[in-house]
């Protein structure tokens, strides 16, 4: 059915949600903080996120904005506050729907079904999602990339590498993950990655010694982030 991320710090509510969603044959992952949620959406694909607004590390509104900065996965916020202005603000900040606690499983299922129906659409071509990191804009569907409004002329592999990293801004991606995801290889030598990285760097107008977007962490991996 759907891949669901449950973000909820209350163990009791969390286990109940996991149990009910799994019973309804959804695939569920769950975390208890906003920062873990950010890591999850950077590394895994979800159809919907259920976001509790009372998390220990970040205010719910902040958590939502940060999620929206890295993904446009549908988000249903679960709030104990039935304050109308708060809900309107969250919907404006990118929430797709909301639930006021306590809510029933049936209510949650109904909201999820509605959100999934809206986002999965009626089989039309998916709307192109442009990944933006600083002055970089990467459109994976149209396979176009621009830097500060100027189109980049990238090879297929350079584009794949850039698009993969742009989907996880600020996250250090291990080399073996790049090999697996971009090269579809389970092993290989680091030189393959280094060579492509250096070509990509040149096209982005930067060098390893003076990185702007592409940062190599020796022995660890690579990350793409906006210049400081
Ligand atoms: Ca909570």
PDB file of C-alpha atoms and ligand atoms in Angstrom:
ATOM      1  CA  UNK A   1       0.000   0.000   0.000  1.00  0.00           C
ATOM      2  CA  UNK A   2       1.894   3.072   1.174  1.00  0.00           C
ATOM      3  CA  UNK A   3       5.333   3.738   2.642  1.00  0.00           C
ATOM      4  CA  UNK A   4       4.684   5.723   5.789  1.00  0.00           C
ATOM      5  CA  UNK A   5       7.048   7.605   8.079  1.00  0.00           C
ATOM      6  CA  UNK A   6       5.650   8.106  11.565  1.00  0.00           C
ATOM      7  CA  UNK A   7       7.306  10.952  13.494  1.00  0.00           C
ATOM      8  CA  UNK A   8       6.086  10.698  17.060  1.00  0.00           C
ATOM      9  CA  UNK A   9       7.971  10.845  20.342  1.00  0.00           C
ATOM     10  CA  UNK A  10       5.238   9.320  22.487  1.00  0.00           C
ATOM     11  CA  UNK A  11       6.094   5.594  22.622  1.00  0.00           C
ATOM     12  CA  UNK A  12       2.520   4.581  23.292  1.00  0.00           C
ATOM     13  CA  UNK A  13       0.993   6.569  20.412  1.00  0.00           C
ATOM     14  CA  UNK A  14       3.856   5.507  18.178  1.00  0.00           C
ATOM     15  CA  UNK A  15       3.434   1.760  18.781  1.00  0.00           C
ATOM     16  CA  UNK A  16      -0.312   2.035  18.284  1.00  0.00           C
ATOM     17  CA  UNK A  17       0.177   3.864  14.973  1.00  0.00           C
ATOM     18  CA  UNK A  18       2.791   1.374  13.776  1.00  0.00           C
ATOM     19  CA  UNK A  19       0.543  -1.552  14.670  1.00  0.00           C
ATOM     20  CA  UNK A  20      -2.539  -0.139  12.960  1.00  0.00           C
ATOM     21  CA  UNK A  21      -0.693   0.991   9.846  1.00  0.00           C
ATOM     22  CA  UNK A  22       1.100  -2.354   9.529  1.00  0.00           C
ATOM     23  CA  UNK A  23      -2.209  -4.171   9.957  1.00  0.00           C
ATOM     24  CA  UNK A  24      -3.511  -2.109   7.048  1.00  0.00           C
ATOM     25  CA  UNK A  25      -0.494  -3.469   5.058  1.00  0.00           C
ATOM     26  CA  UNK A  26       1.443  -0.221   4.947  1.00  0.00           C
ATOM     27  CA  UNK A  27       5.217  -0.228   5.252  1.00  0.00           C
ATOM     28  CA  UNK A  28       6.096   1.795   8.316  1.00  0.00           C
ATOM     29  CA  UNK A  29       9.277   3.391   9.584  1.00  0.00           C
ATOM     30  CA  UNK A  30       9.200   5.513  12.691  1.00  0.00           C
ATOM     31  CA  UNK A  31      11.353   8.042  14.520  1.00  0.00           C
ATOM     32  CA  UNK A  32      10.908  10.181  17.609  1.00  0.00           C
ATOM     33  CA  UNK A  33      12.586  13.458  16.674  1.00  0.00           C
ATOM     34  CA  UNK A  34      12.477  15.995  13.863  1.00  0.00           C
ATOM     35  CA  UNK A  35      16.166  15.580  13.079  1.00  0.00           C
ATOM     36  CA  UNK A  36      15.790  11.830  12.712  1.00  0.00           C
ATOM     37  CA  UNK A  37      12.815  12.513  10.443  1.00  0.00           C
ATOM     38  CA  UNK A  38      14.996  14.710   8.231  1.00  0.00           C
ATOM     39  CA  UNK A  39      17.573  11.949   8.000  1.00  0.00           C
ATOM     40  CA  UNK A  40      14.866   9.429   7.117  1.00  0.00           C
ATOM     41  CA  UNK A  41      13.387  11.467   4.276  1.00  0.00           C
ATOM     42  CA  UNK A  42      16.876  12.135   2.945  1.00  0.00           C
ATOM     43  CA  UNK A  43      17.640   8.420   2.740  1.00  0.00           C
ATOM     44  CA  UNK A  44      14.330   6.729   2.059  1.00  0.00           C
ATOM     45  CA  UNK A  45      11.337   7.223  -0.158  1.00  0.00           C
ATOM     46  CA  UNK A  46       7.972   7.708   1.527  1.00  0.00           C
ATOM     47  CA  UNK A  47       4.443   8.191   0.240  1.00  0.00           C
ATOM     48  CA  UNK A  48       3.310  10.056   3.318  1.00  0.00           C
ATOM     49  CA  UNK A  49       4.709  11.412   6.588  1.00  0.00           C
ATOM     50  CA  UNK A  50       2.636  11.621   9.760  1.00  0.00           C
ATOM     51  CA  UNK A  51       4.234  14.386  11.805  1.00  0.00           C
ATOM     52  CA  UNK A  52       3.505  14.945  15.473  1.00  0.00           C
ATOM     53  CA  UNK A  53       3.864  18.643  16.241  1.00  0.00           C
ATOM     54  CA  UNK A  54       4.993  18.209  19.821  1.00  0.00           C
ATOM     55  CA  UNK A  55       8.484  16.811  19.290  1.00  0.00           C
ATOM     56  CA  UNK A  56      11.300  17.108  21.819  1.00  0.00           C
ATOM     57  CA  UNK A  57      13.899  18.717  19.548  1.00  0.00           C
ATOM     58  CA  UNK A  58      12.105  21.137  17.225  1.00  0.00           C
ATOM     59  CA  UNK A  59       8.835  23.019  17.234  1.00  0.00           C
ATOM     60  CA  UNK A  60       6.396  21.299  14.883  1.00  0.00           C
ATOM     61  CA  UNK A  61       6.151  24.281  12.557  1.00  0.00           C
ATOM     62  CA  UNK A  62       9.941  24.401  12.272  1.00  0.00           C
ATOM     63  CA  UNK A  63      10.094  20.661  11.698  1.00  0.00           C
ATOM     64  CA  UNK A  64       7.562  20.990   8.892  1.00  0.00           C
ATOM     65  CA  UNK A  65       9.526  23.805   7.230  1.00  0.00           C
ATOM     66  CA  UNK A  66      12.738  21.797   7.387  1.00  0.00           C
ATOM     67  CA  UNK A  67      11.047  18.754   5.897  1.00  0.00           C
ATOM     68  CA  UNK A  68       9.624  20.938   3.157  1.00  0.00           C
ATOM     69  CA  UNK A  69      13.140  22.190   2.466  1.00  0.00           C
ATOM     70  CA  UNK A  70      14.260  18.730   1.412  1.00  0.00           C
ATOM     71  CA  UNK A  71      11.184  16.876   0.188  1.00  0.00           C
ATOM     72  CA  UNK A  72       7.693  17.370  -1.144  1.00  0.00           C
ATOM     73  CA  UNK A  73       6.382  14.112   0.303  1.00  0.00           C
ATOM     74  CA  UNK A  74       2.817  14.619   1.592  1.00  0.00           C
ATOM     75  CA  UNK A  75       2.760  15.487   5.284  1.00  0.00           C
ATOM     76  CA  UNK A  76      -0.185  14.994   7.607  1.00  0.00           C
ATOM     77  CA  UNK A  77       0.397  16.893  10.829  1.00  0.00           C
ATOM     78  CA  UNK A  78      -0.991  15.483  14.028  1.00  0.00           C
ATOM     79  CA  UNK A  79      -1.657  18.205  16.527  1.00  0.00           C
ATOM     80  CA  UNK A  80      -3.071  18.368  19.994  1.00  0.00           C
ATOM     81  CA  UNK A  81      -3.697  22.050  19.446  1.00  0.00           C
ATOM     82  CA  UNK A  82      -7.089  22.551  17.872  1.00  0.00           C
ATOM     83  CA  UNK A  83      -6.267  26.170  17.337  1.00  0.00           C
ATOM     84  CA  UNK A  84      -7.588  27.235  13.966  1.00  0.00           C
ATOM     85  CA  UNK A  85      -4.988  29.876  13.213  1.00  0.00           C
ATOM     86  CA  UNK A  86      -2.195  27.397  13.985  1.00  0.00           C
ATOM     87  CA  UNK A  87      -3.700  24.846  11.611  1.00  0.00           C
ATOM     88  CA  UNK A  88      -4.127  27.412   8.846  1.00  0.00           C
ATOM     89  CA  UNK A  89      -0.499  28.452   9.298  1.00  0.00           C
ATOM     90  CA  UNK A  90       0.679  24.824   9.033  1.00  0.00           C
ATOM     91  CA  UNK A  91      -1.364  24.231   5.907  1.00  0.00           C
ATOM     92  CA  UNK A  92       0.185  27.365   4.438  1.00  0.00           C
ATOM     93  CA  UNK A  93       3.625  26.109   5.448  1.00  0.00           C
ATOM     94  CA  UNK A  94       3.170  22.991   3.357  1.00  0.00           C
ATOM     95  CA  UNK A  95       1.186  20.482   5.406  1.00  0.00           C
ATOM     96  CA  UNK A  96      -1.177  18.485   3.196  1.00  0.00           C
ATOM     97  CA  UNK A  97      -3.700  17.765   5.909  1.00  0.00           C
ATOM     98  CA  UNK A  98      -3.996  17.625   9.677  1.00  0.00           C
ATOM     99  CA  UNK A  99      -5.468  15.526  12.433  1.00  0.00           C
ATOM    100  CA  UNK A 100      -6.372  16.768  15.866  1.00  0.00           C
ATOM    101  CA  UNK A 101      -5.375  14.433  18.685  1.00  0.00           C
ATOM    102  CA  UNK A 102      -6.798  12.165  19.875  1.00  0.00           C
ATOM    103  CA  UNK A 103      -7.815  10.724  16.519  1.00  0.00           C
ATOM    104  CA  UNK A 104      -9.185   7.322  15.592  1.00  0.00           C
ATOM    105  CA  UNK A 105      -7.476   4.885  13.259  1.00  0.00           C
ATOM    106  CA  UNK A 106     -10.419   5.193  10.881  1.00  0.00           C
ATOM    107  CA  UNK A 107      -9.973   8.941  10.792  1.00  0.00           C
ATOM    108  CA  UNK A 108      -6.257   8.599  10.068  1.00  0.00           C
ATOM    109  CA  UNK A 109      -6.908   6.027   7.324  1.00  0.00           C
ATOM    110  CA  UNK A 110      -9.452   8.288   5.682  1.00  0.00           C
ATOM    111  CA  UNK A 111      -7.073  11.264   5.687  1.00  0.00           C
ATOM    112  CA  UNK A 112      -4.216   9.139   4.356  1.00  0.00           C
ATOM    113  CA  UNK A 113      -6.320   7.733   1.562  1.00  0.00           C
ATOM    114  CA  UNK A 114      -7.430  11.228   0.558  1.00  0.00           C
ATOM    115  CA  UNK A 115      -3.877  12.614   0.596  1.00  0.00           C
ATOM    116  CA  UNK A 116      -2.504   9.659  -1.372  1.00  0.00           C
ATOM    117  CA  UNK A 117      -5.277   9.939  -3.931  1.00  0.00           C
ATOM    118  CA  UNK A 118      -4.505  13.617  -4.424  1.00  0.00           C
ATOM    119  CA  UNK A 119      -0.756  13.165  -4.666  1.00  0.00           C
ATOM    120  CA  UNK A 120      -0.752  10.021  -6.761  1.00  0.00           C
ATOM    121  CA  UNK A 121      -3.052  11.812  -9.171  1.00  0.00           C
ATOM    122  CA  UNK A 122      -4.951  10.223 -11.993  1.00  0.00           C
ATOM    123  CA  UNK A 123      -2.066   8.661 -13.843  1.00  0.00           C
ATOM    124  CA  UNK A 124      -0.885  11.824 -15.566  1.00  0.00           C
ATOM    125  CA  UNK A 125       2.802  12.463 -15.919  1.00  0.00           C
ATOM    126  CA  UNK A 126       4.106  13.432 -12.498  1.00  0.00           C
ATOM    127  CA  UNK A 127       4.718  17.121 -11.996  1.00  0.00           C
ATOM    128  CA  UNK A 128       8.394  17.745 -12.341  1.00  0.00           C
ATOM    129  CA  UNK A 129      10.061  18.371  -9.018  1.00  0.00           C
ATOM    130  CA  UNK A 130      13.024  20.693  -9.211  1.00  0.00           C
ATOM    131  CA  UNK A 131      15.669  20.179  -6.550  1.00  0.00           C
ATOM    132  CA  UNK A 132      17.174  23.483  -5.427  1.00  0.00           C
ATOM    133  CA  UNK A 133      20.398  23.816  -3.505  1.00  0.00           C
ATOM    134  CA  UNK A 134      21.601  27.410  -3.323  1.00  0.00           C
ATOM    135  CA  UNK A 135      21.920  28.607  -6.924  1.00  0.00           C
ATOM    136  CA  UNK A 136      21.684  25.080  -8.271  1.00  0.00           C
ATOM    137  CA  UNK A 137      18.438  23.823  -9.789  1.00  0.00           C
ATOM    138  CA  UNK A 138      18.222  20.174 -10.814  1.00  0.00           C
ATOM    139  CA  UNK A 139      15.199  18.763 -12.600  1.00  0.00           C
ATOM    140  CA  UNK A 140      15.556  14.957 -12.479  1.00  0.00           C
ATOM    141  CA  UNK A 141      12.590  14.278 -14.724  1.00  0.00           C
ATOM    142  CA  UNK A 142      13.664  16.579 -17.543  1.00  0.00           C
ATOM    143  CA  UNK A 143      17.326  15.865 -16.803  1.00  0.00           C
ATOM    144  CA  UNK A 144      18.232  19.526 -16.760  1.00  0.00           C
ATOM    145  CA  UNK A 145      20.461  21.354 -14.357  1.00  0.00           C
ATOM    146  CA  UNK A 146      21.234  25.037 -13.975  1.00  0.00           C
ATOM    147  CA  UNK A 147      23.680  26.978 -11.887  1.00  0.00           C
ATOM    148  CA  UNK A 148      22.636  30.560 -11.149  1.00  0.00           C
ATOM    149  CA  UNK A 149      20.258  30.398 -14.112  1.00  0.00           C
ATOM    150  CA  UNK A 150      22.862  29.117 -16.591  1.00  0.00           C
ATOM    151  CA  UNK A 151      22.242  25.606 -17.973  1.00  0.00           C
ATOM    152  CA  UNK A 152      24.951  23.078 -17.125  1.00  0.00           C
ATOM    153  CA  UNK A 153      26.172  20.780 -19.857  1.00  0.00           C
ATOM    154  CA  UNK A 154      26.534  17.485 -18.013  1.00  0.00           C
ATOM    155  CA  UNK A 155      27.157  13.925 -19.124  1.00  0.00           C
ATOM    156  CA  UNK A 156      24.640  11.317 -18.104  1.00  0.00           C
ATOM    157  CA  UNK A 157      26.766  10.154 -15.165  1.00  0.00           C
ATOM    158  CA  UNK A 158      27.578  13.669 -14.012  1.00  0.00           C
ATOM    159  CA  UNK A 159      23.892  14.489 -14.051  1.00  0.00           C
ATOM    160  CA  UNK A 160      22.973  11.331 -12.114  1.00  0.00           C
ATOM    161  CA  UNK A 161      25.627  12.118  -9.535  1.00  0.00           C
ATOM    162  CA  UNK A 162      24.511  15.723  -9.153  1.00  0.00           C
ATOM    163  CA  UNK A 163      20.820  14.808  -8.979  1.00  0.00           C
ATOM    164  CA  UNK A 164      21.465  12.115  -6.382  1.00  0.00           C
ATOM    165  CA  UNK A 165      23.410  14.514  -4.166  1.00  0.00           C
ATOM    166  CA  UNK A 166      20.962  17.376  -4.726  1.00  0.00           C
ATOM    167  CA  UNK A 167      18.197  15.137  -3.391  1.00  0.00           C
ATOM    168  CA  UNK A 168      20.105  14.919  -0.084  1.00  0.00           C
ATOM    169  CA  UNK A 169      21.510  18.394   0.528  1.00  0.00           C
ATOM    170  CA  UNK A 170      23.839  18.641   3.490  1.00  0.00           C
ATOM    171  CA  UNK A 171      23.963  14.864   3.928  1.00  0.00           C
ATOM    172  CA  UNK A 172      27.323  13.118   3.677  1.00  0.00           C
ATOM    173  CA  UNK A 173      26.748  10.293   1.215  1.00  0.00           C
ATOM    174  CA  UNK A 174      29.191   7.402   1.660  1.00  0.00           C
ATOM    175  CA  UNK A 175      31.138   6.387  -1.430  1.00  0.00           C
ATOM    176  CA  UNK A 176      29.721   2.876  -1.448  1.00  0.00           C
ATOM    177  CA  UNK A 177      26.213   4.371  -1.513  1.00  0.00           C
ATOM    178  CA  UNK A 178      27.165   6.534  -4.512  1.00  0.00           C
ATOM    179  CA  UNK A 179      28.585   3.494  -6.270  1.00  0.00           C
ATOM    180  CA  UNK A 180      25.434   1.523  -5.556  1.00  0.00           C
ATOM    181  CA  UNK A 181      22.932   4.259  -6.397  1.00  0.00           C
ATOM    182  CA  UNK A 182      24.608   6.183  -9.213  1.00  0.00           C
ATOM    183  CA  UNK A 183      26.782   3.484 -10.776  1.00  0.00           C
ATOM    184  CA  UNK A 184      24.612   0.524  -9.716  1.00  0.00           C
ATOM    185  CA  UNK A 185      27.750  -1.289  -8.634  1.00  0.00           C
ATOM    186  CA  UNK A 186      28.301  -3.012  -5.330  1.00  0.00           C
ATOM    187  CA  UNK A 187      32.047  -2.507  -5.563  1.00  0.00           C
ATOM    188  CA  UNK A 188      34.469  -0.405  -7.505  1.00  0.00           C
ATOM    189  CA  UNK A 189      37.491   1.756  -6.974  1.00  0.00           C
ATOM    190  CA  UNK A 190      37.302   5.221  -5.535  1.00  0.00           C
ATOM    191  CA  UNK A 191      38.939   6.609  -8.637  1.00  0.00           C
ATOM    192  CA  UNK A 192      35.745   6.197 -10.636  1.00  0.00           C
ATOM    193  CA  UNK A 193      33.944   8.517  -8.260  1.00  0.00           C
ATOM    194  CA  UNK A 194      36.873  10.923  -7.947  1.00  0.00           C
ATOM    195  CA  UNK A 195      37.173  11.344 -11.689  1.00  0.00           C
ATOM    196  CA  UNK A 196      33.488  12.114 -12.137  1.00  0.00           C
ATOM    197  CA  UNK A 197      33.515  14.399  -9.127  1.00  0.00           C
ATOM    198  CA  UNK A 198      36.397  16.384 -10.541  1.00  0.00           C
ATOM    199  CA  UNK A 199      34.638  16.780 -13.896  1.00  0.00           C
ATOM    200  CA  UNK A 200      31.458  17.830 -12.158  1.00  0.00           C
ATOM    201  CA  UNK A 201      33.428  20.262  -9.990  1.00  0.00           C
ATOM    202  CA  UNK A 202      34.954  21.887 -13.033  1.00  0.00           C
ATOM    203  CA  UNK A 203      31.513  22.360 -14.557  1.00  0.00           C
ATOM    204  CA  UNK A 204      30.299  23.917 -11.328  1.00  0.00           C
ATOM    205  CA  UNK A 205      33.277  26.277 -11.508  1.00  0.00           C
ATOM    206  CA  UNK A 206      34.960  25.052  -8.356  1.00  0.00           C
ATOM    207  CA  UNK A 207      37.964  22.989  -7.297  1.00  0.00           C
ATOM    208  CA  UNK A 208      38.589  20.426  -4.580  1.00  0.00           C
ATOM    209  CA  UNK A 209      40.852  22.935  -2.852  1.00  0.00           C
ATOM    210  CA  UNK A 210      38.197  25.637  -3.016  1.00  0.00           C
ATOM    211  CA  UNK A 211      34.866  23.844  -2.866  1.00  0.00           C
ATOM    212  CA  UNK A 212      31.597  25.728  -3.028  1.00  0.00           C
ATOM    213  CA  UNK A 213      28.884  23.107  -3.445  1.00  0.00           C
ATOM    214  CA  UNK A 214      30.721  19.788  -3.547  1.00  0.00           C
ATOM    215  CA  UNK A 215      32.549  18.758  -0.425  1.00  0.00           C
ATOM    216  CA  UNK A 216      34.624  15.605  -0.174  1.00  0.00           C
ATOM    217  CA  UNK A 217      35.181  14.219   3.306  1.00  0.00           C
ATOM    218  CA  UNK A 218      38.226  12.064   2.899  1.00  0.00           C
ATOM    219  CA  UNK A 219      37.551   8.433   3.683  1.00  0.00           C
ATOM    220  CA  UNK A 220      33.904   9.185   4.451  1.00  0.00           C
ATOM    221  CA  UNK A 221      31.959  10.447   1.489  1.00  0.00           C
ATOM    222  CA  UNK A 222      30.661  13.415  -0.416  1.00  0.00           C
ATOM    223  CA  UNK A 223      28.082  16.046   0.283  1.00  0.00           C
ATOM    224  CA  UNK A 224      26.439  18.787  -1.666  1.00  0.00           C
ATOM    225  CA  UNK A 225      25.367  21.930   0.123  1.00  0.00           C
ATOM    226  CA  UNK A 226      24.804  25.598  -0.655  1.00  0.00           C
ATOM    227  CA  UNK A 227      27.924  27.781  -0.444  1.00  0.00           C
ATOM    228  CA  UNK A 228      28.262  29.542   2.877  1.00  0.00           C
TER     229      UNK A 228
HETATM  230 CA1  LIG B   1       4.620  14.478  21.107  1.00  0.00          CA
END
